[in-house]
XYZ file of C-alpha atoms in Angstrom:
323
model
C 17.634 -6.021 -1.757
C 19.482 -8.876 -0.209
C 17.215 -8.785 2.962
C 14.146 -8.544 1.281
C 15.613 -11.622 -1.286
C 16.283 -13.651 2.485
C 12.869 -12.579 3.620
C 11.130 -13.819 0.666
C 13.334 -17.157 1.140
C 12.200 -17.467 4.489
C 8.472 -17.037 3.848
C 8.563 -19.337 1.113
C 10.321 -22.228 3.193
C 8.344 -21.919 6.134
C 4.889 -22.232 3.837
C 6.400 -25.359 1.848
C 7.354 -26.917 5.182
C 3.666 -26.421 6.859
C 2.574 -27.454 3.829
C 4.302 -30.441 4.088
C 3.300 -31.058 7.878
C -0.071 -30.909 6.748
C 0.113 -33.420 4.771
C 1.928 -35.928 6.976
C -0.245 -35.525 10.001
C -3.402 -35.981 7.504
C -1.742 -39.341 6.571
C -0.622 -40.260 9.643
C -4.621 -39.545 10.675
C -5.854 -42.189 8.318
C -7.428 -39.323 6.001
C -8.591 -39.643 2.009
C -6.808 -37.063 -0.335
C -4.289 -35.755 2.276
C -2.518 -33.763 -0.099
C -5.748 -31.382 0.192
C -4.488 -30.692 3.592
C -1.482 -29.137 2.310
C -2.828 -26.796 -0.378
C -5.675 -26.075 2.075
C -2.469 -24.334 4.422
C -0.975 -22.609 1.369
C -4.356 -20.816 1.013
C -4.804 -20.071 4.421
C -1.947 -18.166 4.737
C -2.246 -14.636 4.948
C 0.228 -11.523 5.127
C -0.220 -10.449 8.576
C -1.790 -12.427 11.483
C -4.854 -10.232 11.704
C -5.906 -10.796 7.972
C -4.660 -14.988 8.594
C -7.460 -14.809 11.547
C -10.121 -12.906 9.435
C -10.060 -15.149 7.011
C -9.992 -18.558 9.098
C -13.404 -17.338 10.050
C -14.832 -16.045 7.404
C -13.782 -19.713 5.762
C -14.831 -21.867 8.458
C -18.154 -20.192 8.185
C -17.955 -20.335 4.385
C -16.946 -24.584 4.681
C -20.443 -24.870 7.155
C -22.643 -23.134 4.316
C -20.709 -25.114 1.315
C -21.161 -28.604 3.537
C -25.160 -28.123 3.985
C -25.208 -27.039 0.217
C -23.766 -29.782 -1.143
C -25.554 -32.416 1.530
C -28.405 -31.134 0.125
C -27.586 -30.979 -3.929
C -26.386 -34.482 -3.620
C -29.308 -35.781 -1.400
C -31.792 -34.340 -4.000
C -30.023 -35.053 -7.721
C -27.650 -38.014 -6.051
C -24.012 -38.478 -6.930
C -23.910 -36.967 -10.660
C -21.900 -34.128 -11.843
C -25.012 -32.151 -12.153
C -25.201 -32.486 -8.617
C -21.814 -30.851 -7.883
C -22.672 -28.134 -10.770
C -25.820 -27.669 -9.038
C -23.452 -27.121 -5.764
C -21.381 -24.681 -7.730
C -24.001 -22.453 -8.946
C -25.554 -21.839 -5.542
C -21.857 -21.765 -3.347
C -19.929 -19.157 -6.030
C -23.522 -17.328 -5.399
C -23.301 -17.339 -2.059
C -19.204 -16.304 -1.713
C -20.070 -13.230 -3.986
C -23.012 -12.116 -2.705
C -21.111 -12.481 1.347
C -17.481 -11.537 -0.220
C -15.995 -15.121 0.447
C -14.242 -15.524 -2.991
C -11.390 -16.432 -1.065
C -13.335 -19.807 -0.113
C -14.447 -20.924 -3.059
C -12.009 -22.614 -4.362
C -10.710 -24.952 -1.074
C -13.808 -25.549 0.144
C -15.275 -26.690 -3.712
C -12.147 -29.213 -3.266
C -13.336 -30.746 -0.442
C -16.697 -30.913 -1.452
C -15.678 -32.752 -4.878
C -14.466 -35.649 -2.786
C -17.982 -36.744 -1.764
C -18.845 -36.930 -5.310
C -15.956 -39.561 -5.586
C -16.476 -41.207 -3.201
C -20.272 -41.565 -3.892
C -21.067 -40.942 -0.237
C -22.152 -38.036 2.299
C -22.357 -38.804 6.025
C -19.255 -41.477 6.562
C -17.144 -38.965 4.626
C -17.707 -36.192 5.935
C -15.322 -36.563 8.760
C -12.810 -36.836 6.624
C -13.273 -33.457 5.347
C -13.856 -32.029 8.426
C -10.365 -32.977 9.635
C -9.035 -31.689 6.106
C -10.015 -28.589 6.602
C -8.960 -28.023 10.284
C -5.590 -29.393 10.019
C -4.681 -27.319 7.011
C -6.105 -24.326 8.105
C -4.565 -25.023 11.661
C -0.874 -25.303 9.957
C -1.495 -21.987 8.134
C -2.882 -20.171 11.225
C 0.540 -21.556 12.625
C 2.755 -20.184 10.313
C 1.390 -16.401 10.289
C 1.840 -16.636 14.599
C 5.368 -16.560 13.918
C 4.906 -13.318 11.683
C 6.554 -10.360 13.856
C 6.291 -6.620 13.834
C 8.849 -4.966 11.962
C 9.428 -1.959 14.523
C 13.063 -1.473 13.406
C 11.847 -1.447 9.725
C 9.079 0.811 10.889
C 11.665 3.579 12.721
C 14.157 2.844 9.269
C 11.795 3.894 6.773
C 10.181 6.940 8.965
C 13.240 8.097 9.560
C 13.402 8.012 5.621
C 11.215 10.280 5.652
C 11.846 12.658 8.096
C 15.268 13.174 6.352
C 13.640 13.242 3.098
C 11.328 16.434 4.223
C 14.151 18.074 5.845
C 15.980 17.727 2.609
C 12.711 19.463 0.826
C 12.573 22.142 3.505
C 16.475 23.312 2.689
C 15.919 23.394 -0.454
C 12.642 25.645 -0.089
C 14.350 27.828 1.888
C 17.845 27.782 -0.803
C 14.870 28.713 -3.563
C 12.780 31.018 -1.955
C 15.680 33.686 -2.466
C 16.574 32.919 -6.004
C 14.841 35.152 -9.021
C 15.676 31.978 -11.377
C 14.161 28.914 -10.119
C 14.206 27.109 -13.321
C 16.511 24.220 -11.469
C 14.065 23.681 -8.944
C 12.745 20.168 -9.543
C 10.283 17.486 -7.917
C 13.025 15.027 -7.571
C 12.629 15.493 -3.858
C 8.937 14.608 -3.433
C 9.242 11.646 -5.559
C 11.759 10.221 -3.029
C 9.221 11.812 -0.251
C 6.242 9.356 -1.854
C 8.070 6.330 -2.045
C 9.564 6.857 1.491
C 6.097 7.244 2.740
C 4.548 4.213 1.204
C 7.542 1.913 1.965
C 6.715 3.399 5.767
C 2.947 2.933 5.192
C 3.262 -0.591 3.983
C 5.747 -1.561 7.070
C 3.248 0.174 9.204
C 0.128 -1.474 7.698
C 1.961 -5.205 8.283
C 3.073 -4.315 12.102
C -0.385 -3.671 12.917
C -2.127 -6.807 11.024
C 0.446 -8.734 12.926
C -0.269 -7.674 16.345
C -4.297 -8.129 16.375
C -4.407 -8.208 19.601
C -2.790 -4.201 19.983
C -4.788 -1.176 19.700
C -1.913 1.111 19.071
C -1.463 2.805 16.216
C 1.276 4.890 16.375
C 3.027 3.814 13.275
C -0.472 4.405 11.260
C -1.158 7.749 12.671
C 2.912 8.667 12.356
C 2.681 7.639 8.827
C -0.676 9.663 7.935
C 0.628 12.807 9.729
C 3.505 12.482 7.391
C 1.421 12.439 4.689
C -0.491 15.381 5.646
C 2.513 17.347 5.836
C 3.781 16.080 2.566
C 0.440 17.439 0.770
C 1.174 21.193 2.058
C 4.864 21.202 1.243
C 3.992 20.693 -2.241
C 1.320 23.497 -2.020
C 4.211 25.380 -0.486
C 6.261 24.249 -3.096
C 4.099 25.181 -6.498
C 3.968 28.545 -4.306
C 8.120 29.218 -4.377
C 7.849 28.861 -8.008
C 5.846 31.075 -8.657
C 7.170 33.778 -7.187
C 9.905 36.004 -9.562
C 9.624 39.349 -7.523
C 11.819 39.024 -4.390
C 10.888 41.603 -1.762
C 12.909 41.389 1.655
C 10.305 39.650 3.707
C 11.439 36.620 1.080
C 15.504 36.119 3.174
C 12.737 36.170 6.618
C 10.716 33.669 5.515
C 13.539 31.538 3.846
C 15.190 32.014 7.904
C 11.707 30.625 9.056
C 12.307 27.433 6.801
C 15.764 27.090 7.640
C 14.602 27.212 11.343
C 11.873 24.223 10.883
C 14.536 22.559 9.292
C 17.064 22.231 11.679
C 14.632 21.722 14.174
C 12.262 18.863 12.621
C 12.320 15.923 14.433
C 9.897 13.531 15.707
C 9.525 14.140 18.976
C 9.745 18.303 18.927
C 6.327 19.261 19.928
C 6.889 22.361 17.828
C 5.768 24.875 20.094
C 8.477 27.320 19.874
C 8.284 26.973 16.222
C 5.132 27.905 16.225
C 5.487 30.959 18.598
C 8.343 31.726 16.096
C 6.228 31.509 12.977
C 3.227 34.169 14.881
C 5.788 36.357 15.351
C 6.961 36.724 11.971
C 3.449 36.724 11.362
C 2.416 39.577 13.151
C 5.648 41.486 12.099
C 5.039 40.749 8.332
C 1.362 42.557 9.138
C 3.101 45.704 10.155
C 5.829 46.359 7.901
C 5.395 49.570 5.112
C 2.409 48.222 2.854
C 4.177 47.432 -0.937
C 5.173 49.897 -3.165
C 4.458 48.147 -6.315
C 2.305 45.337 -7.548
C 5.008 43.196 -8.051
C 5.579 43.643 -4.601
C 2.153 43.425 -3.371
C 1.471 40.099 -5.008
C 5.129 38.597 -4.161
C 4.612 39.802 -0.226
C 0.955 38.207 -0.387
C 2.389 34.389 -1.706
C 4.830 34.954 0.921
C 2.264 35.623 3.648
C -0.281 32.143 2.377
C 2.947 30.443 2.623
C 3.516 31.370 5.921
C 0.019 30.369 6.870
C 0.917 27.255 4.721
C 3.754 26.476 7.176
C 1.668 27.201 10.018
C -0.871 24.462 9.178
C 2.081 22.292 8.656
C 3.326 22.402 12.253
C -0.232 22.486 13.455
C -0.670 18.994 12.319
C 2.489 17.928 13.948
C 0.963 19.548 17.166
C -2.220 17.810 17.105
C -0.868 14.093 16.370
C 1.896 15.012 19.882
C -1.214 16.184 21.663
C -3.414 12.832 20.784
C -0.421 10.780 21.481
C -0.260 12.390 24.901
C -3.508 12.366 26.013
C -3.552 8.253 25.034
């Protein structure tokens, strides 16, 4: 809480302070309305340096399109406030139809000063240099934005411990006739370690735009994946009441994952492991009862369950290695 309380401080401070560079530079430049400057950099600041440079563009090109507009509104109906509504109309048309909302309002600022001023041409210098000194202060400020990598390995780690907790207690309940205590608590704290991991992920790679790797993206959805077919595997345990002996092999499987999930185990043994019991399973006495029959079937999907689980770990090693 505390460093997320100092980040927030941080952020805040170094936007007021470009902000107020902004604005000095624009008045020590000579310009009209410099205060435009610095609201101008508290819109152009962004989350991540990727989405800061996306939208410089998209509202430099939006500031061309709003300056012939309005040259040509107030060339036609002069310096009137129908002129500027006239402006309005066809520039909030425009952002919608090209998804430039973002624009509309800075760039309908600087175009409102050429109705005060009652001019075109000899102003529009002035909000030329506006826009590219606040913009420039709020590219500034988002260059200094740094990937979290520490965060990143914090919160995956998060959930690596958080799935290893789920897995014990799969393999505690697999063995027990009453499972009436066993709860969801565990994926709830699975979910929000994932998206706290997805969001740190998400920022690291908007702030290096420049980077093509996307480890932290593909570690995150691989979680995920894996996080979908435990709770299959989990609505699976519950429902089983019959407890046939292939249940204590199975719950030894789990343990096994368990104590061997990590991030970097490429899960081949596992794997091997998991065919065997497989194949074994396959040839053991068929059931003698229903009961039996039914419990040594969810047993078996779960197994294949598990199976797909480690698969997916294999596959996002294998892609990783062959980068």
């Amino acid at each position: 809480m505390q460093n997320s309380l100092m980040s927030k401080l941080i952020r805040s401070l170094k936007i007021a302070l470009a902000a107020l560079l902004a604005i000095v530079l624009a008045q020590e430049l000579g310009l009209q309305y410099p205060t435009t400057a610095g609201i101008i950099t508290v819109l152009s600041i962004q989350s991540t340096k990727l989405e800061t440079l996306k939208t410089a563009g998209k509202r430099a090109l939006a500031f061309l399109c709003a300056l012939m507009l309005a040259g040509a509104c107030y060339g036609l109906m002069g310096y009137t406030v129908w002129a500027f509504g006239s402006y309005l109309f066809l520039f909030i048309l425009l952002c919608l139809v090209m998804r430039w909302q973002e624009a509309i309002a800075m760039d309908s600022v600087l175009v409102s000063h050429f109705l005060g001023q009652e001019r075109f041409f000899p102003q529009l210098g002035n909000e030329a240099l506006l826009f590219v000194v606040g913009a420039g202060f709020g590219i500034l400020v988002n260059l200094h934005l740094r990937s979290r990598r520490e965060q990143f390995t914090e919160f995956s780690d998060r959930v690596d411990v958080q799935i290893k907790e789920i897995l014990g207690d799969m393999a505690l309940w697999l063995v027990q006739e009453d499972k009436s205590g066993y709860g969801e608590h565990g994926f709830d704290l699975l979910n929000n370690a994932l998206q706290q991991a997805e969001d740190c992920a998400v920022a690291n790679y908007g702030n290096a735009p420049f980077s093509r790797d996307t480890y932290e993206l593909d570690y995150v959805r691989m979680r995920q994946q894996q996080a979908v077919i435990l709770r299959a595997v989990y609505d699976n345990i519950r429902g089983i009441t019959y407890l046939p002996r292939q249940a204590e092999q199975v719950a030894q499987l789990l343990r096994l994952i368990r104590q061997e999930y990590h991030r970097y185990n490429n899960v081949e043994g596992l794997l091997a492991r998991m065919r065997e019991l497989l194949a074994d399973m396959q040839t053991q006495p068929l059931p003698q009862s229903r009961e039996e029959f039914e419990a040594r079937a969810v047993l078996f999907y779960i197994l294949k369950q598990m199976e797909e689980l480690l698969e997916v770990k294999k596959q996002f090693i294998r892609a990783r290695q062959s980068e």
